[in-house]
Amino acid sequence: MRNIRRFFQTAVYAGATLFLGLSLSGCRKSEDSYQAEHSEELTWFSDLSWWSPGNWDADPKSGTGEITEKTGVEIRYLIPEDNGDTRLSLMMINGNMPDILSVSDEQMIRHLITSDAVWNLDELLQQYLPDSHLLVDYPKDLKTLLMERDGGWYGLSGDIHSQENQEEYGEASEFYQTFQRKKQSSGIIWNKVLLKRLGYEIEDLQTEEAVLKIFKEVQEREITVNKEVVTPVLVDGENYSRTTLAFLEDTFGASCVTADGAYQERISTKEGCHALEFLNKLFRLGYAEHQQTILTAYNIKRRLNSGQVLCFIGDVEHSGINPEEWISSGAIHSASGEEPVFGEKEEISLGEMTTFVSKNCKAPEAAARFLTVLTTQEGMKSYLKSGESWWPLRNDDWYYCQLSDEDEKMNAWKQLICAYKEASGPKTYDRELIDAAGDTTKICDIQATVRESFSRGVNSVLWAENDEEFDSAYEELLTELQEAGLFELEADRTEKMKQK
């Protein structure tokens, strides 16, 4: 998860009026005026299935209508429910690329650039909109990171946060700065009503043993809600490996740096093995169902809001829950005594999403105009007015400065996503080491191969029916990862650490 990311779509939607009347007297720039001769429909693709904006409303009284008036652009969203990178690959093969693309998958980003499928933004803007503010005031520190990663300026980062950017907008209130310092999107949360019904307090659920005990109790008592048996624990669907498993690695103390300062993939550590073992136990004992690992974000949201799930381990921030109905226990303290670790980010880092303009875009000038307007304060204000609290081009440093005093819902969110940091203790690691992309084609190819090997082999580990079968499947997984180039990848990351 990237630094200072999207903030609580549901909560802010409910409080949209909070933002719309705010004065923009402190804004750094006003929106340029563009007079469009006609309206142009552009397609906007995203590979994040949990982003579900409403249909674009071209009514001038609406927020998106204000953007259409200024840009001459109407948007048709293309957001697959699952397998976004695969679907985008098929679009590329079929020559049916979207006009604008917001992509999180780093391998796909590399493929788009090396295939010459997206515009270099300097070239696009100089050719079609040379007076765009993006050519002048896009944060240079972020632009440098993008160019180092991509070999040129091809995309706009999401969740913009950097020292240079903060200097333009100032600091948010102390309440919202806490989110920036302590937030972790993935965690463990509990349904308050079901906890009360079972007679548990959140303080009773701090250890691995206690968590497994309550799951067993729910299973044995066959607790029901609306005549449906309560699910003891829900994992995060098709995204479980980067949310549920990543949280378990954190909470069981898996670090990506060895005692002698070398990089190591966390899955190959004893703590990483413990995380897989715990997940295997959830499936083996029937506390979670196997089919949970293929659920889409929409299915996860429906199940969480049914009242029939006791515990969720995964991406809390984008789960679509009512935060006031849930509470976090922070960390699961390992039975083996390892302390939880917290992945910190540098002050300057790229957001999870990067937005590009396709070389096949049917109206590149309109796309340039749209991106230019949507990255101004007036454009962002209009998008907020439409009821959307997050989008791939949001400027976080601007956004957090618009939020007024906290309310009960915001306090509930704070508890849910900051609880892990407060419970995790002093041990930290640099999360950028995990998120880092390879500098060379060879290393990028190794990254892709290792990831594919993990996806193929991990199910045998998760579905193991006894300890012996688990141990055998785990050793086989490690062997496959090593054959895919795990050691070479670790050596490359170690060298980068030394250079830093």
Tab-separated table of N, CA and C in Angstrom, residues 66-148:
chain	number	residue	atom	x	y	z
A	66	GLU	N	-19.720	20.188	-13.991
A	66	GLU	CA	-18.841	21.360	-13.991
A	66	GLU	C	-17.536	21.053	-14.731
A	67	ILE	N	-17.018	19.831	-14.532
A	67	ILE	CA	-15.782	19.444	-15.215
A	67	ILE	C	-16.028	19.332	-16.718
A	68	THR	N	-17.175	18.770	-17.099
A	68	THR	CA	-17.509	18.674	-18.524
A	68	THR	C	-17.596	20.056	-19.163
A	69	GLU	N	-18.196	21.005	-18.445
A	69	GLU	CA	-18.298	22.361	-18.984
A	69	GLU	C	-16.926	22.976	-19.235
A	70	LYS	N	-15.975	22.689	-18.363
A	70	LYS	CA	-14.650	23.294	-18.473
A	70	LYS	C	-13.726	22.550	-19.440
A	71	THR	N	-14.033	21.276	-19.706
A	71	THR	CA	-13.123	20.458	-20.514
A	71	THR	C	-13.726	19.967	-21.818
A	72	GLY	N	-15.065	19.937	-21.885
A	72	GLY	CA	-15.711	19.337	-23.039
A	72	GLY	C	-15.615	17.827	-23.043
A	73	VAL	N	-15.362	17.233	-21.869
A	73	VAL	CA	-15.162	15.788	-21.769
A	73	VAL	C	-16.220	15.167	-20.856
A	74	GLU	N	-16.793	14.080	-21.320
A	74	GLU	CA	-17.607	13.201	-20.484
A	74	GLU	C	-16.874	11.870	-20.364
A	75	ILE	N	-16.987	11.257	-19.204
A	75	ILE	CA	-16.225	10.029	-18.936
A	75	ILE	C	-17.146	8.817	-18.889
A	76	ARG	N	-16.699	7.744	-19.520
A	76	ARG	CA	-17.330	6.433	-19.351
A	76	ARG	C	-16.302	5.535	-18.668
A	77	TYR	N	-16.597	5.119	-17.442
A	77	TYR	CA	-15.647	4.329	-16.657
A	77	TYR	C	-15.613	2.882	-17.137
A	78	LEU	N	-14.421	2.326	-17.149
A	78	LEU	CA	-14.210	0.903	-17.437
A	78	LEU	C	-13.438	0.311	-16.260
A	79	ILE	N	-14.147	-0.304	-15.327
A	79	ILE	CA	-13.511	-0.832	-14.117
A	79	ILE	C	-13.955	-2.278	-13.922
A	80	PRO	N	-13.134	-3.235	-14.357
A	80	PRO	CA	-13.508	-4.647	-14.209
A	80	PRO	C	-13.665	-5.042	-12.738
A	81	GLU	N	-14.533	-5.992	-12.476
A	81	GLU	CA	-14.722	-6.485	-11.115
A	81	GLU	C	-13.538	-7.316	-10.647
A	82	ASP	N	-12.799	-7.891	-11.584
A	82	ASP	CA	-11.649	-8.706	-11.208
A	82	ASP	C	-10.657	-8.771	-12.378
A	83	ASN	N	-9.426	-9.229	-12.073
A	83	ASN	CA	-8.397	-9.469	-13.097
A	83	ASN	C	-8.200	-8.270	-14.022
A	84	GLY	N	-8.056	-7.088	-13.422
A	84	GLY	CA	-7.924	-5.880	-14.221
A	84	GLY	C	-6.731	-5.899	-15.149
A	85	ASP	N	-5.564	-6.412	-14.669
A	85	ASP	CA	-4.372	-6.423	-15.514
A	85	ASP	C	-4.538	-7.366	-16.699
A	86	THR	N	-5.189	-8.516	-16.472
A	86	THR	CA	-5.440	-9.456	-17.565
A	86	THR	C	-6.369	-8.854	-18.611
A	87	ARG	N	-7.397	-8.180	-18.146
A	87	ARG	CA	-8.359	-7.574	-19.073
A	87	ARG	C	-7.706	-6.449	-19.881
A	88	LEU	N	-6.814	-5.694	-19.234
A	88	LEU	CA	-6.118	-4.640	-19.957
A	88	LEU	C	-5.180	-5.236	-20.996
A	89	SER	N	-4.529	-6.343	-20.658
A	89	SER	CA	-3.659	-7.018	-21.630
A	89	SER	C	-4.449	-7.443	-22.867
A	90	LEU	N	-5.655	-7.954	-22.655
A	90	LEU	CA	-6.494	-8.360	-23.784
A	90	LEU	C	-6.893	-7.151	-24.629
A	91	MET	N	-7.157	-6.025	-23.971
A	91	MET	CA	-7.477	-4.801	-24.711
A	91	MET	C	-6.302	-4.385	-25.592
A	92	MET	N	-5.080	-4.511	-25.051
A	92	MET	CA	-3.895	-4.154	-25.835
A	92	MET	C	-3.751	-5.074	-27.042
A	93	ILE	N	-3.956	-6.364	-26.833
A	93	ILE	CA	-3.828	-7.343	-27.919
A	93	ILE	C	-4.859	-7.071	-29.008
A	94	ASN	N	-6.066	-6.715	-28.586
A	94	ASN	CA	-7.163	-6.498	-29.532
A	94	ASN	C	-7.175	-5.091	-30.123
A	95	GLY	N	-6.219	-4.238	-29.706
A	95	GLY	CA	-6.179	-2.878	-30.225
A	95	GLY	C	-7.351	-2.033	-29.794
A	96	ASN	N	-7.881	-2.346	-28.610
A	96	ASN	CA	-9.066	-1.640	-28.115
A	96	ASN	C	-8.756	-0.962	-26.788
A	97	MET	N	-7.702	-0.165	-26.784
A	97	MET	CA	-7.234	0.455	-25.547
A	97	MET	C	-8.175	1.563	-25.080
A	98	PRO	N	-8.326	1.710	-23.744
A	98	PRO	CA	-9.075	2.850	-23.215
A	98	PRO	C	-8.318	4.145	-23.503
A	99	ASP	N	-9.014	5.278	-23.374
A	99	ASP	CA	-8.368	6.566	-23.628
A	99	ASP	C	-7.450	6.967	-22.477
A	100	ILE	N	-7.943	6.802	-21.245
A	100	ILE	CA	-7.187	7.140	-20.038
A	100	ILE	C	-7.092	5.882	-19.184
A	101	LEU	N	-5.924	5.630	-18.624
A	101	LEU	CA	-5.710	4.406	-17.844
A	101	LEU	C	-5.111	4.754	-16.493
A	102	SER	N	-5.704	4.238	-15.430
A	102	SER	CA	-5.131	4.349	-14.090
A	102	SER	C	-4.777	2.943	-13.642
A	103	VAL	N	-3.475	2.707	-13.438
A	103	VAL	CA	-2.969	1.346	-13.267
A	103	VAL	C	-2.152	1.250	-11.989
A	104	SER	N	-2.340	0.165	-11.244
A	104	SER	CA	-1.581	-0.067	-10.014
A	104	SER	C	-0.518	-1.138	-10.190
A	105	ASP	N	-0.736	-2.060	-11.091
A	105	ASP	CA	0.180	-3.188	-11.276
A	105	ASP	C	1.478	-2.718	-11.935
A	106	GLU	N	2.618	-2.860	-11.230
A	106	GLU	CA	3.881	-2.319	-11.728
A	106	GLU	C	4.366	-3.044	-12.977
A	107	GLN	N	4.076	-4.327	-13.092
A	107	GLN	CA	4.474	-5.044	-14.298
A	107	GLN	C	3.693	-4.534	-15.507
A	108	MET	N	2.418	-4.229	-15.290
A	108	MET	CA	1.609	-3.690	-16.377
A	108	MET	C	2.077	-2.292	-16.760
A	109	ILE	N	2.451	-1.479	-15.766
A	109	ILE	CA	2.976	-0.143	-16.052
A	109	ILE	C	4.210	-0.248	-16.950
A	110	ARG	N	5.106	-1.153	-16.589
A	110	ARG	CA	6.322	-1.341	-17.397
A	110	ARG	C	5.964	-1.790	-18.815
A	111	HIS	N	4.986	-2.703	-18.920
A	111	HIS	CA	4.587	-3.219	-20.234
A	111	HIS	C	3.989	-2.108	-21.098
A	112	LEU	N	3.172	-1.245	-20.495
A	112	LEU	CA	2.563	-0.134	-21.240
A	112	LEU	C	3.633	0.786	-21.822
A	113	ILE	N	4.660	1.062	-21.022
A	113	ILE	CA	5.702	2.005	-21.454
A	113	ILE	C	6.619	1.374	-22.496
A	114	THR	N	7.082	0.157	-22.232
A	114	THR	CA	8.008	-0.488	-23.177
A	114	THR	C	7.324	-0.840	-24.499
A	115	SER	N	6.000	-0.991	-24.479
A	115	SER	CA	5.254	-1.280	-25.708
A	115	SER	C	4.864	-0.014	-26.463
A	116	ASP	N	5.272	1.140	-25.924
A	116	ASP	CA	4.929	2.432	-26.544
A	116	ASP	C	3.420	2.593	-26.674
A	117	ALA	N	2.700	2.128	-25.628
A	117	ALA	CA	1.239	2.175	-25.668
A	117	ALA	C	0.670	3.439	-25.038
A	118	VAL	N	1.528	4.210	-24.349
A	118	VAL	CA	1.034	5.412	-23.665
A	118	VAL	C	1.907	6.611	-24.030
A	119	TRP	N	1.330	7.788	-23.916
A	119	TRP	CA	2.027	9.027	-24.262
A	119	TRP	C	3.077	9.396	-23.219
A	120	ASN	N	4.186	9.950	-23.674
A	120	ASN	CA	5.062	10.714	-22.803
A	120	ASN	C	4.348	12.032	-22.536
A	121	LEU	N	4.149	12.383	-21.266
A	121	LEU	CA	3.317	13.539	-20.948
A	121	LEU	C	3.927	14.856	-21.404
A	122	ASP	N	5.240	14.975	-21.362
A	122	ASP	CA	5.872	16.183	-21.889
A	122	ASP	C	5.494	16.373	-23.359
A	123	GLU	N	5.573	15.301	-24.128
A	123	GLU	CA	5.247	15.380	-25.553
A	123	GLU	C	3.768	15.666	-25.772
A	124	LEU	N	2.903	14.979	-25.004
A	124	LEU	CA	1.457	15.175	-25.141
A	124	LEU	C	1.059	16.618	-24.855
A	125	LEU	N	1.549	17.125	-23.724
A	125	LEU	CA	1.143	18.461	-23.307
A	125	LEU	C	1.765	19.547	-24.181
A	126	GLN	N	3.015	19.392	-24.553
A	126	GLN	CA	3.648	20.385	-25.423
A	126	GLN	C	2.949	20.451	-26.776
A	127	GLN	N	2.494	19.325	-27.246
A	127	GLN	CA	1.858	19.286	-28.565
A	127	GLN	C	0.429	19.796	-28.545
A	128	TYR	N	-0.336	19.401	-27.502
A	128	TYR	CA	-1.761	19.692	-27.519
A	128	TYR	C	-2.220	20.769	-26.529
A	129	LEU	N	-1.454	21.004	-25.460
A	129	LEU	CA	-1.886	21.975	-24.459
A	129	LEU	C	-0.661	22.586	-23.785
A	130	PRO	N	0.102	23.371	-24.516
A	130	PRO	CA	1.379	23.874	-23.987
A	130	PRO	C	1.242	24.825	-22.810
A	131	ASP	N	0.026	25.348	-22.556
A	131	ASP	CA	-0.151	26.228	-21.397
A	131	ASP	C	-0.675	25.473	-20.173
A	132	SER	N	-0.659	24.140	-20.210
A	132	SER	CA	-1.112	23.344	-19.067
A	132	SER	C	-0.246	23.612	-17.839
A	133	HIS	N	-0.895	23.779	-16.707
A	133	HIS	CA	-0.138	24.005	-15.464
A	133	HIS	C	0.752	22.813	-15.118
A	134	LEU	N	0.415	21.623	-15.620
A	134	LEU	CA	1.202	20.427	-15.295
A	134	LEU	C	2.649	20.546	-15.777
A	135	LEU	N	2.864	21.288	-16.850
A	135	LEU	CA	4.226	21.476	-17.358
A	135	LEU	C	5.051	22.388	-16.462
A	136	VAL	N	4.371	23.127	-15.598
A	136	VAL	CA	5.062	24.131	-14.786
A	136	VAL	C	5.136	23.754	-13.314
A	137	ASP	N	4.024	23.259	-12.767
A	137	ASP	CA	3.968	23.141	-11.307
A	137	ASP	C	3.685	21.734	-10.793
A	138	TYR	N	3.799	20.713	-11.658
A	138	TYR	CA	3.687	19.356	-11.108
A	138	TYR	C	4.880	19.140	-10.174
A	139	PRO	N	4.647	18.645	-8.948
A	139	PRO	CA	5.736	18.548	-7.960
A	139	PRO	C	6.986	17.873	-8.531
A	140	LYS	N	8.081	18.581	-8.491
A	140	LYS	CA	9.313	18.083	-9.111
A	140	LYS	C	9.850	16.849	-8.408
A	141	ASP	N	9.662	16.756	-7.072
A	141	ASP	CA	10.174	15.580	-6.365
A	141	ASP	C	9.433	14.316	-6.793
A	142	LEU	N	8.120	14.431	-6.994
A	142	LEU	CA	7.354	13.274	-7.462
A	142	LEU	C	7.665	12.963	-8.922
A	143	LYS	N	7.806	14.017	-9.730
A	143	LYS	CA	8.120	13.816	-11.145
A	143	LYS	C	9.456	13.090	-11.292
A	144	THR	N	10.413	13.424	-10.430
A	144	THR	CA	11.716	12.756	-10.468
A	144	THR	C	11.571	11.269	-10.176
A	145	LEU	N	10.750	10.917	-9.167
A	145	LEU	CA	10.526	9.503	-8.849
A	145	LEU	C	9.869	8.774	-10.011
A	146	LEU	N	8.890	9.414	-10.637
A	146	LEU	CA	8.218	8.795	-11.779
A	146	LEU	C	9.191	8.556	-12.929
A	147	MET	N	10.050	9.537	-13.183
A	147	MET	CA	11.005	9.408	-14.289
A	147	MET	C	12.067	8.362	-13.985
A	148	GLU	N	12.460	8.253	-12.726
A	148	GLU	CA	13.429	7.215	-12.349
A	148	GLU	C	12.829	5.830	-12.529
